[in-house]
Short mmCIF file of C-alpha atoms in Angstrom, two decimals:
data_model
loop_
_atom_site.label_atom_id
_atom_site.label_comp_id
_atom_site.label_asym_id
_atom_site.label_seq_id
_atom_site.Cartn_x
_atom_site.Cartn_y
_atom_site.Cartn_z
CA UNK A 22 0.00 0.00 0.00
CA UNK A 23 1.36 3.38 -1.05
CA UNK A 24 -0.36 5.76 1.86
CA UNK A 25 2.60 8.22 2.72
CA UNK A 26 0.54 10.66 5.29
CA UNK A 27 -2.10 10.49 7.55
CA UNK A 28 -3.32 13.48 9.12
CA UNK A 29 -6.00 14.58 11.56
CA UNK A 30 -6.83 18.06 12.08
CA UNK A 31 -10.01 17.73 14.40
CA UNK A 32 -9.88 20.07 17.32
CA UNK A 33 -10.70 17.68 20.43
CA UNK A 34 -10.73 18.95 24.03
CA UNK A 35 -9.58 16.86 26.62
CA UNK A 36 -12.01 14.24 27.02
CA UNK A 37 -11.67 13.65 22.94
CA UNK A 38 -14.85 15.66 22.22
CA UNK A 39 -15.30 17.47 19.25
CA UNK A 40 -15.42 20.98 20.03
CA UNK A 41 -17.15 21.99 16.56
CA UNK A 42 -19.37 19.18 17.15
CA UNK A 43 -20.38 19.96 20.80
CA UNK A 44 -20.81 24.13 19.67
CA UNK A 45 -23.50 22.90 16.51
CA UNK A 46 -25.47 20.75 19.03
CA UNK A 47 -26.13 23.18 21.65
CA UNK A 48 -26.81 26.75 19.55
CA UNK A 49 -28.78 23.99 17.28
CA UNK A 50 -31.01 22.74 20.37
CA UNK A 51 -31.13 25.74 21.69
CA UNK A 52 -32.74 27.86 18.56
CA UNK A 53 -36.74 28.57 17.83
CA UNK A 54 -36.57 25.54 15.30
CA UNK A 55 -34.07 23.18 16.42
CA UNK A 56 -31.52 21.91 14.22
CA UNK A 57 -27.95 20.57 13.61
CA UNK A 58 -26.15 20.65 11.19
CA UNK A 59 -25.69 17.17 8.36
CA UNK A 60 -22.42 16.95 8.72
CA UNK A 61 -22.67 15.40 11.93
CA UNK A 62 -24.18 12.46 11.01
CA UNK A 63 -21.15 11.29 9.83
CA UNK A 64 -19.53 9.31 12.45
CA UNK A 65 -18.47 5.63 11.95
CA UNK A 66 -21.35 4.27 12.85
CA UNK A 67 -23.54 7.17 10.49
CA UNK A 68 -20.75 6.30 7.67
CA UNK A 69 -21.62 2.96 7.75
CA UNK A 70 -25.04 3.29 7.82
CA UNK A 71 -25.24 5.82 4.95
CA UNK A 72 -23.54 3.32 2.52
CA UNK A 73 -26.17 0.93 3.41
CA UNK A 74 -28.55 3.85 2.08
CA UNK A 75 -26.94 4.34 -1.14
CA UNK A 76 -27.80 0.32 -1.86
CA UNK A 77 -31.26 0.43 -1.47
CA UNK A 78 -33.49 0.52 -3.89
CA UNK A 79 -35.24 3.47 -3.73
CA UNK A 80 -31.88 5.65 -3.26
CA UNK A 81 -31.39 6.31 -7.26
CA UNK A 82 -27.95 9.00 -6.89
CA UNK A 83 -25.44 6.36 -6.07
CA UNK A 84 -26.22 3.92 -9.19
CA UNK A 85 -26.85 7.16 -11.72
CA UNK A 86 -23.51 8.56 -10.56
CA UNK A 87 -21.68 5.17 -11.12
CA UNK A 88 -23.34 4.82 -14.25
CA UNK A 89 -22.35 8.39 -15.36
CA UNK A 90 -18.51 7.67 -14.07
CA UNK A 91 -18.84 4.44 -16.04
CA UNK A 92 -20.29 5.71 -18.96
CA UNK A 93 -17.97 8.92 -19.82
CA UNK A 94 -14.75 7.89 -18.28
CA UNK A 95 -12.83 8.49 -22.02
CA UNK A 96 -14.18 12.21 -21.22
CA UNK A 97 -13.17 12.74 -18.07
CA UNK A 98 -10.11 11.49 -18.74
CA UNK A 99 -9.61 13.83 -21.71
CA UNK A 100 -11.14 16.69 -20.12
CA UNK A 101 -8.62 16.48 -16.68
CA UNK A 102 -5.59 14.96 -18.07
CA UNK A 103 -3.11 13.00 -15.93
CA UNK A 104 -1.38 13.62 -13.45
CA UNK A 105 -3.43 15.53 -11.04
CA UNK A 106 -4.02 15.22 -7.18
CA UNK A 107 -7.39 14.17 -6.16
CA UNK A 108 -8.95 15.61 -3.58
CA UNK A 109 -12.12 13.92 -1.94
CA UNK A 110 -13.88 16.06 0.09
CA UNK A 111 -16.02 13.26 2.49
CA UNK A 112 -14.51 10.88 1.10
CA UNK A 113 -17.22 7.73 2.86
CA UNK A 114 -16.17 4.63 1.57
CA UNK A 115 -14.59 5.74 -1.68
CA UNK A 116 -17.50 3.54 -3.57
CA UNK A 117 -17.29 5.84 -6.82
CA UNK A 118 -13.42 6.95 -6.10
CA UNK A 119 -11.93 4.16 -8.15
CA UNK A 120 -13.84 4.90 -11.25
CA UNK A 121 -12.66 8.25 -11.72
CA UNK A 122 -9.22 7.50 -10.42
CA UNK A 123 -8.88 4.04 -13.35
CA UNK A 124 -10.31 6.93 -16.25
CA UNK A 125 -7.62 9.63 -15.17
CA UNK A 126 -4.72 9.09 -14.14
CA UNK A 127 -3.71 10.95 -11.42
CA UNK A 128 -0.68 11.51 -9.61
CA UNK A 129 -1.78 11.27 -5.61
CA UNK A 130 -5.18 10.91 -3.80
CA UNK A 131 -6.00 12.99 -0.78
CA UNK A 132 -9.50 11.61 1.03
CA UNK A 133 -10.68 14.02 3.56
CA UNK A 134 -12.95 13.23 5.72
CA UNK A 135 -14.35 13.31 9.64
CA UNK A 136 -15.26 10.23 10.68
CA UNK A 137 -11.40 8.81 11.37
CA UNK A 138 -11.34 5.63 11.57
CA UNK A 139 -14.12 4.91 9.08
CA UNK A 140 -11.86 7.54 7.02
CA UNK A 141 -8.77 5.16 7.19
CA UNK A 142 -10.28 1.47 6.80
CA UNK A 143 -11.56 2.94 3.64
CA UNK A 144 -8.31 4.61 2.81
CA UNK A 145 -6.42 1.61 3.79
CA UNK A 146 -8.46 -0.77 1.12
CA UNK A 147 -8.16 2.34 -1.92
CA UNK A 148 -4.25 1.58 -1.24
CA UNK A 149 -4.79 -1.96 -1.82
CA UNK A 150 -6.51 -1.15 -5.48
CA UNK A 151 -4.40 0.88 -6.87
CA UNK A 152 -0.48 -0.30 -5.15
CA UNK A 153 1.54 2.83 -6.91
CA UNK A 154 -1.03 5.54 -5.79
CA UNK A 155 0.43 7.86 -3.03
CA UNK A 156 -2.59 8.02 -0.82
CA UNK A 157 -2.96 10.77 1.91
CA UNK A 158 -5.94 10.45 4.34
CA UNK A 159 -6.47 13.40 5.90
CA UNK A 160 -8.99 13.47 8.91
CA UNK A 161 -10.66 17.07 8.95
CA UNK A 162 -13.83 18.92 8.33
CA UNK A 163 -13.76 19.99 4.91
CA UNK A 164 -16.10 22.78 5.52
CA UNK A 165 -13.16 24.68 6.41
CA UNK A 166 -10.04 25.44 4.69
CA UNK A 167 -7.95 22.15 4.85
CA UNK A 168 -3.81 22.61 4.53
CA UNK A 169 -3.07 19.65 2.50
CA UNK A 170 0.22 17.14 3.10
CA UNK A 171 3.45 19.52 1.76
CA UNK A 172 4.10 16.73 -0.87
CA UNK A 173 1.31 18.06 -2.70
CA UNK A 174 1.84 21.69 -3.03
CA UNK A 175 3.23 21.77 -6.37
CA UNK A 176 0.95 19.59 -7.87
CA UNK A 177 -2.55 20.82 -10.10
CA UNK A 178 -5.34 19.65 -8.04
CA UNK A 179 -8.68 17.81 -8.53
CA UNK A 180 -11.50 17.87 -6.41
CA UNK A 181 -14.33 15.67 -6.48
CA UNK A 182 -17.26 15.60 -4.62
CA UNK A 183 -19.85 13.23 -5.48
CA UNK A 184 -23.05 12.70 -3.79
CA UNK A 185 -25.13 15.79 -4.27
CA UNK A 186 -23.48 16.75 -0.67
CA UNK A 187 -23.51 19.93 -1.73
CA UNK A 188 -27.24 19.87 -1.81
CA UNK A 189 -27.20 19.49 2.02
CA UNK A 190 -26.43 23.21 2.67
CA UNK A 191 -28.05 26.03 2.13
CA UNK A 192 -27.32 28.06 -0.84
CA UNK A 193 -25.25 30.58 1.30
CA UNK A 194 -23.40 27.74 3.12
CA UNK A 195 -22.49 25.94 -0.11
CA UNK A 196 -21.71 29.22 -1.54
CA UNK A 197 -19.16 29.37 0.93
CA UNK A 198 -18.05 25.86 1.18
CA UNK A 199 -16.99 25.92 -2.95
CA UNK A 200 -15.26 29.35 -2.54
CA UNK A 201 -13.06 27.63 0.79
CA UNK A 202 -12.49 24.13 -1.85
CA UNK A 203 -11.40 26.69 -4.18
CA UNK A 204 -8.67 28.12 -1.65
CA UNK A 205 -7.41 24.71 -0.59
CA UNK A 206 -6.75 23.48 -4.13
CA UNK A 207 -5.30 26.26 -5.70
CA UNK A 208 -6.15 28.98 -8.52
CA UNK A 209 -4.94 25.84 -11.32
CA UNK A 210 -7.77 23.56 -10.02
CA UNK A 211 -10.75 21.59 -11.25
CA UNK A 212 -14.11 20.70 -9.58
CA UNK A 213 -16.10 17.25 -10.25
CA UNK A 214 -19.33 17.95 -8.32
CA UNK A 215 -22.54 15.67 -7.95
CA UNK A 216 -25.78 17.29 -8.04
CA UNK A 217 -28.92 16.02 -7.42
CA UNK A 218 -31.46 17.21 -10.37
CA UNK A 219 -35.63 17.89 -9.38
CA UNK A 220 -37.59 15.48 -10.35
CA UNK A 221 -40.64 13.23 -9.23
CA UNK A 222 -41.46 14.48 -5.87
CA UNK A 223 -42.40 10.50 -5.08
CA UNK A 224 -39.63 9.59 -5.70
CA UNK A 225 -37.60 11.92 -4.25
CA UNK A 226 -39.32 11.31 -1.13
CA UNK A 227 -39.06 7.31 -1.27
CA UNK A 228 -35.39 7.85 -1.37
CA UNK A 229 -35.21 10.00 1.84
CA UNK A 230 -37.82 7.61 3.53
CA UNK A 231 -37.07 3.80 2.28
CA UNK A 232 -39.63 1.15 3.26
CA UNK A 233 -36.74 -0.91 5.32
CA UNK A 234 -36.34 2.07 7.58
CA UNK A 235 -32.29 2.12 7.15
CA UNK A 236 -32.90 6.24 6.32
CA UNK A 237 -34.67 6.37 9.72
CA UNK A 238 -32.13 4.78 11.67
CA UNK A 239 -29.26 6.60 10.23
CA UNK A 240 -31.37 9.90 11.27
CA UNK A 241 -31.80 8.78 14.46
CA UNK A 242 -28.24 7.75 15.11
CA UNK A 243 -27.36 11.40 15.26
CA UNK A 244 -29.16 10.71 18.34
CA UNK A 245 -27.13 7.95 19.73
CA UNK A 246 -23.97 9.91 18.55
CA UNK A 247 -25.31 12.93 20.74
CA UNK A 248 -25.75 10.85 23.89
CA UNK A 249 -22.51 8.73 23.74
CA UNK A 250 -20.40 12.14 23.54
CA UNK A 251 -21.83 14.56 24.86
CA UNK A 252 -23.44 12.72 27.70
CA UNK A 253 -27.07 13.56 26.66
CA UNK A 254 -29.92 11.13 28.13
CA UNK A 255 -31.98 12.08 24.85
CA UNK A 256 -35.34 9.55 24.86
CA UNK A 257 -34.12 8.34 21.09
CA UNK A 258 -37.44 5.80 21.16
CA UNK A 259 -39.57 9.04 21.38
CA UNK A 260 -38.51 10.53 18.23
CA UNK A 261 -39.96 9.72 14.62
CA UNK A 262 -38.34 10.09 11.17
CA UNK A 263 -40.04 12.57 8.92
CA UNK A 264 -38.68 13.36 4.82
CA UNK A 265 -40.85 16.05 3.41
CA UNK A 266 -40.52 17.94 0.02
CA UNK A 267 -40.58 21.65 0.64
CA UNK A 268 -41.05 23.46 -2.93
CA UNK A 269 -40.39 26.52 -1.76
CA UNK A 270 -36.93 25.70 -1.63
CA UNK A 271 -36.60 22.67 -4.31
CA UNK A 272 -35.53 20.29 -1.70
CA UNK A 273 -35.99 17.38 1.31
CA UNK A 274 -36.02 17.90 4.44
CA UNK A 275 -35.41 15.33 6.89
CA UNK A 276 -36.46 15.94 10.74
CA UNK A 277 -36.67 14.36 14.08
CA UNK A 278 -39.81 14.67 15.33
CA UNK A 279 -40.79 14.54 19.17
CA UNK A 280 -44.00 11.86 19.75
CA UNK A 281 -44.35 13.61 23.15
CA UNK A 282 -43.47 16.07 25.31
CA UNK A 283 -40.12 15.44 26.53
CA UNK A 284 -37.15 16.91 28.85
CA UNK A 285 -33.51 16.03 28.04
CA UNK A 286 -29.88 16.85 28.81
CA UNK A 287 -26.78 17.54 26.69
CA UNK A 288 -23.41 18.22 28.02
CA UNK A 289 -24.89 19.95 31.20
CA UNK A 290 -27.61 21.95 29.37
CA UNK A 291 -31.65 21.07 29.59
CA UNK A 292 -33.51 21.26 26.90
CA UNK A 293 -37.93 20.40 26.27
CA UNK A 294 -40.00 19.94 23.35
CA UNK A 295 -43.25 19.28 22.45
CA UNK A 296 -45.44 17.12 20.87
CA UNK A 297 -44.90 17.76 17.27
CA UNK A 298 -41.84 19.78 17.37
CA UNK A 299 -38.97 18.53 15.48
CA UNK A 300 -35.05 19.07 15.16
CA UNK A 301 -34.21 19.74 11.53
CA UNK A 302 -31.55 17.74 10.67
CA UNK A 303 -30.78 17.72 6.90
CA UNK A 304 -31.61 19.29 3.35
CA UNK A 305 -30.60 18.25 0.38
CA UNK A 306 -31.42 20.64 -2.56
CA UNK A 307 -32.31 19.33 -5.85
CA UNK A 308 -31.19 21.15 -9.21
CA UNK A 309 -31.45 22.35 -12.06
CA UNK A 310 -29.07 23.33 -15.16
CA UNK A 311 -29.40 26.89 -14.08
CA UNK A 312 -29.64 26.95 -10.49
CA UNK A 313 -26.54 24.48 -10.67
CA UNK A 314 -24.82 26.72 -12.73
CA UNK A 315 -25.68 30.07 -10.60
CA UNK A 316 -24.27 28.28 -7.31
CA UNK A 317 -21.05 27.11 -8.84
CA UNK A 318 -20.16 30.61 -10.64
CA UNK A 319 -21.01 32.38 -7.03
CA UNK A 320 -18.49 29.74 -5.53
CA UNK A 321 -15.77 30.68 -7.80
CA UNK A 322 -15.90 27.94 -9.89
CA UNK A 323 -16.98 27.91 -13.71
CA UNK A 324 -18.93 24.61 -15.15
CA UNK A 325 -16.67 23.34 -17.77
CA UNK A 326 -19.19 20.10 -18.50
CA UNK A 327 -22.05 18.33 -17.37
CA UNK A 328 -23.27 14.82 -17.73
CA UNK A 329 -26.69 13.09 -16.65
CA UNK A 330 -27.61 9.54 -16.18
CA UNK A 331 -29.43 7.96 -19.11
CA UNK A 332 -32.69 8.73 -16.92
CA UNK A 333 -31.83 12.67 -16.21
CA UNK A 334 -31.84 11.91 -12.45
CA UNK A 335 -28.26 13.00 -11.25
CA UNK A 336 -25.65 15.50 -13.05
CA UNK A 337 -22.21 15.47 -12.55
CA UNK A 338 -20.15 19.01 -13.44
CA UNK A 339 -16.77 19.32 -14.33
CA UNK A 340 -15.74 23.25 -13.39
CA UNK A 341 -12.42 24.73 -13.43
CA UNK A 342 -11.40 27.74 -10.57
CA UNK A 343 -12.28 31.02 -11.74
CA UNK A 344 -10.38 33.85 -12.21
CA UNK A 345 -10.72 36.82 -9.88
CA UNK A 346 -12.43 39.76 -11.37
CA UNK A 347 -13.40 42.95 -10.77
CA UNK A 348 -15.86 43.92 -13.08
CA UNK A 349 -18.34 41.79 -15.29
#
C-alpha cells in the first residue's frame, strides 16, 4: 500500500470531544426551530449506515452517478488529463473513487474526511486497489479550509465531490463551502461535483424515507452519537423520522420529530420539546441546469461540462477555478 501521510486536524478537548461538534449541538437545540447541522451524522457508525442507504433501492444517486462515471470515463479522462491530485472532500467509503481515479490518471489521492477511523479502513483498502497511488488520508472537516500534506503543493489539483453533498447546505453555506475548496486546491484547479437534479417528488421522497427504515435509523443515530459524547440522556425511542418535500426551496427535508413532550440533557444543558416539534436535521437541494450553474459561478468555480444519467436523475459538473475579477 502506497499511503505516505495520515493526518487529523479535528480540534478535540480533553475528554476527545469534538469541540465543533459539541458548539452545533447546543446553539442547534437551543434555537426557535431546532436543528444541527448534516455533517454530523457522519460518524463511523452514520458512515456505515449511509452506505447501506446508497444500496437500497429506492436511493437512485449512487447507481446514476456510477453509471455516469462508467459511462464517460474516455471524457473525463480527456477533459482532466493526468497527473493531477485528487482531492475527496467526504470521502465515505470511496464507492465511486476508483472509477474516476482508473479513467484519469492521477498523480496522488487525498481523502478528507471526519469520521477517522471509518476515514482510514476505507483509505487503507483504496491503497490496496491501486499499489503505486500515493494516498494521503487526511482526517478534517472539509467545511473549512484544509492545509493539504506539503508533498502536494506543487501539484494541479482535482476535487471531487460526489453525492449531491452539496445539496445538504443552504445556498449561502455551499456558496461558501466551494469558494473555501477553491482556496485549498489552488487557482490551477478543477471541480467534479454531484448534483442532485428535481424530479418526481415521489420519488424523491421514497429515497429520503425507504420502506426498510435504514434512512430512519441513520437519522436517528445522530441521536445515539449525541448521547454517547456529549453525555445527553436524549429519549431516542420518542422521536420519529419525517422526509418532506418543501417546494419553496426545491428540496428534502429530513427531521426528528418529538411523539411527546419530553425533557432532556446535553453536556450539562436542559432542553424540552413538544409534541410535534422537530429538530431539523438535513436538506438536500435538488437542481437544475441553471440553479446548478448560478451556485457554482457564485463559488468561484466555472462549469466546464455536465453529464446526466441515461434517466436525467443525477448530473455530474466538471468546473475549473475562476479567475478573480473585478468587473463583469
Amino acid at each position: 500500500m502506497a499511503t505516505q501521510t495520515d493526518i487529523r486536524l479535528v480540534d478535540r478537548d480533553d475528554h476527545g470531544v469534538d469541540r465543533a461538534f459539541r458548539a452545533d449541538v447546543l446553539e442547534g437545540l437551543g434555537a426557535p426551530q431546532k436543528a444541527i447541522p448534516a455533517r454530523w451524522f457522519y460518524d463511523d457508525e452514520g458512515s456505515r449506515l449511509f452506505e447501506d442507504i446508497t444500496q437500497l433501492p429506492e436511493y437512485y444517486p449512487t447507481r446514476a452517478e456510477t453509471q455516469i462515471l462508467r459511462d464517460r470515463a474516455a471524457e473525463f479522462a480527456g477533459l482532466i488529463g493526468p497527473g493531477r491530485a485528487v482531492v475527496e472532500f467526504g470521502s465515505g467509503s470511496s464507492v465511486k473513487t476508483p472509477l474516476l481515479l482508473d479513467a484519469i490518471d492521477p498523480g496522488a489521492y487525498v481523502p478528507i474526511d471526519i469520521a477517522g477511523d471509518f476515514l482510514r479502513e476505507s483509505s487503507a483498502a483504496l491503497g490496496e486497489k491501486f499499489p503505486g497511488l500515493p494516498v494521503h488520508p487526511v482526517e478534517a472537516d472539509f467545511t473549512t479550509m484544509v492545509k493539504l500534506p506539503d508533498e502536494l503543493q506543487t501539484m494541479s489539483k482535482l476535487g471531487f465531490f460526489p453525492g449531491s453533498t452539496i445539496g445538504n447546505m443552504v445556498p449561502r453555506s455551499a456558496v461558501d463551502l466551494l469558494r473555501t475548496m477553491r482556496m485549498t486546491l489552488g487557482g490551477d484547479a478543477l471541480l467534479v461535483i454531484g448534483m442532485d437534479l428535481i424530479k418526481d417528488v415521489n420519488v424523491l421522497t421514497a429515497a429520503y424515507d425507504d420502506a426498510a427504515g435504514v434512512t430512519a435509523a441513520f437519522n436517528r443515530n445522530l441521536l445515539k452519537r449525541i448521547n454517547r459524547e456529549l453525555d445527553g440522556d436524549i429519549p431516542i425511542a420518542a422521536f420519529a423520522h419525517r422526509a418532506r418535500w418543501n417546494d419553496t426551496y426545491a428540496r428534502i427535508e429530513m427531521h426528528l420529530e418529538a411523539r411527546a413532550e419530553i425533557a432532556f440533557t446535553v453536556a450539562g444543558r436542559s432542553f424540552t420539546m413538544r409534541v410535534g416539534e422537530t429538530i431539523h436535521t438535513e436538506n438536500s437541494h435538488k437542481f437544475d441546469l441553471r440553479s446548478a450553474n448560478t451556485l457554482l459561478l457564485a463559488g468561484h468555480w466555472t462549469p466546464v461540462e455536465r453529464w446526466t444519467d441515461a434517466e436525467e436523475r443525477f448530473s455530474l459538473i466538471l468546473a475549473r477555478a475562476s479567475v478573480r475579477r473585478k468587473a463583469p
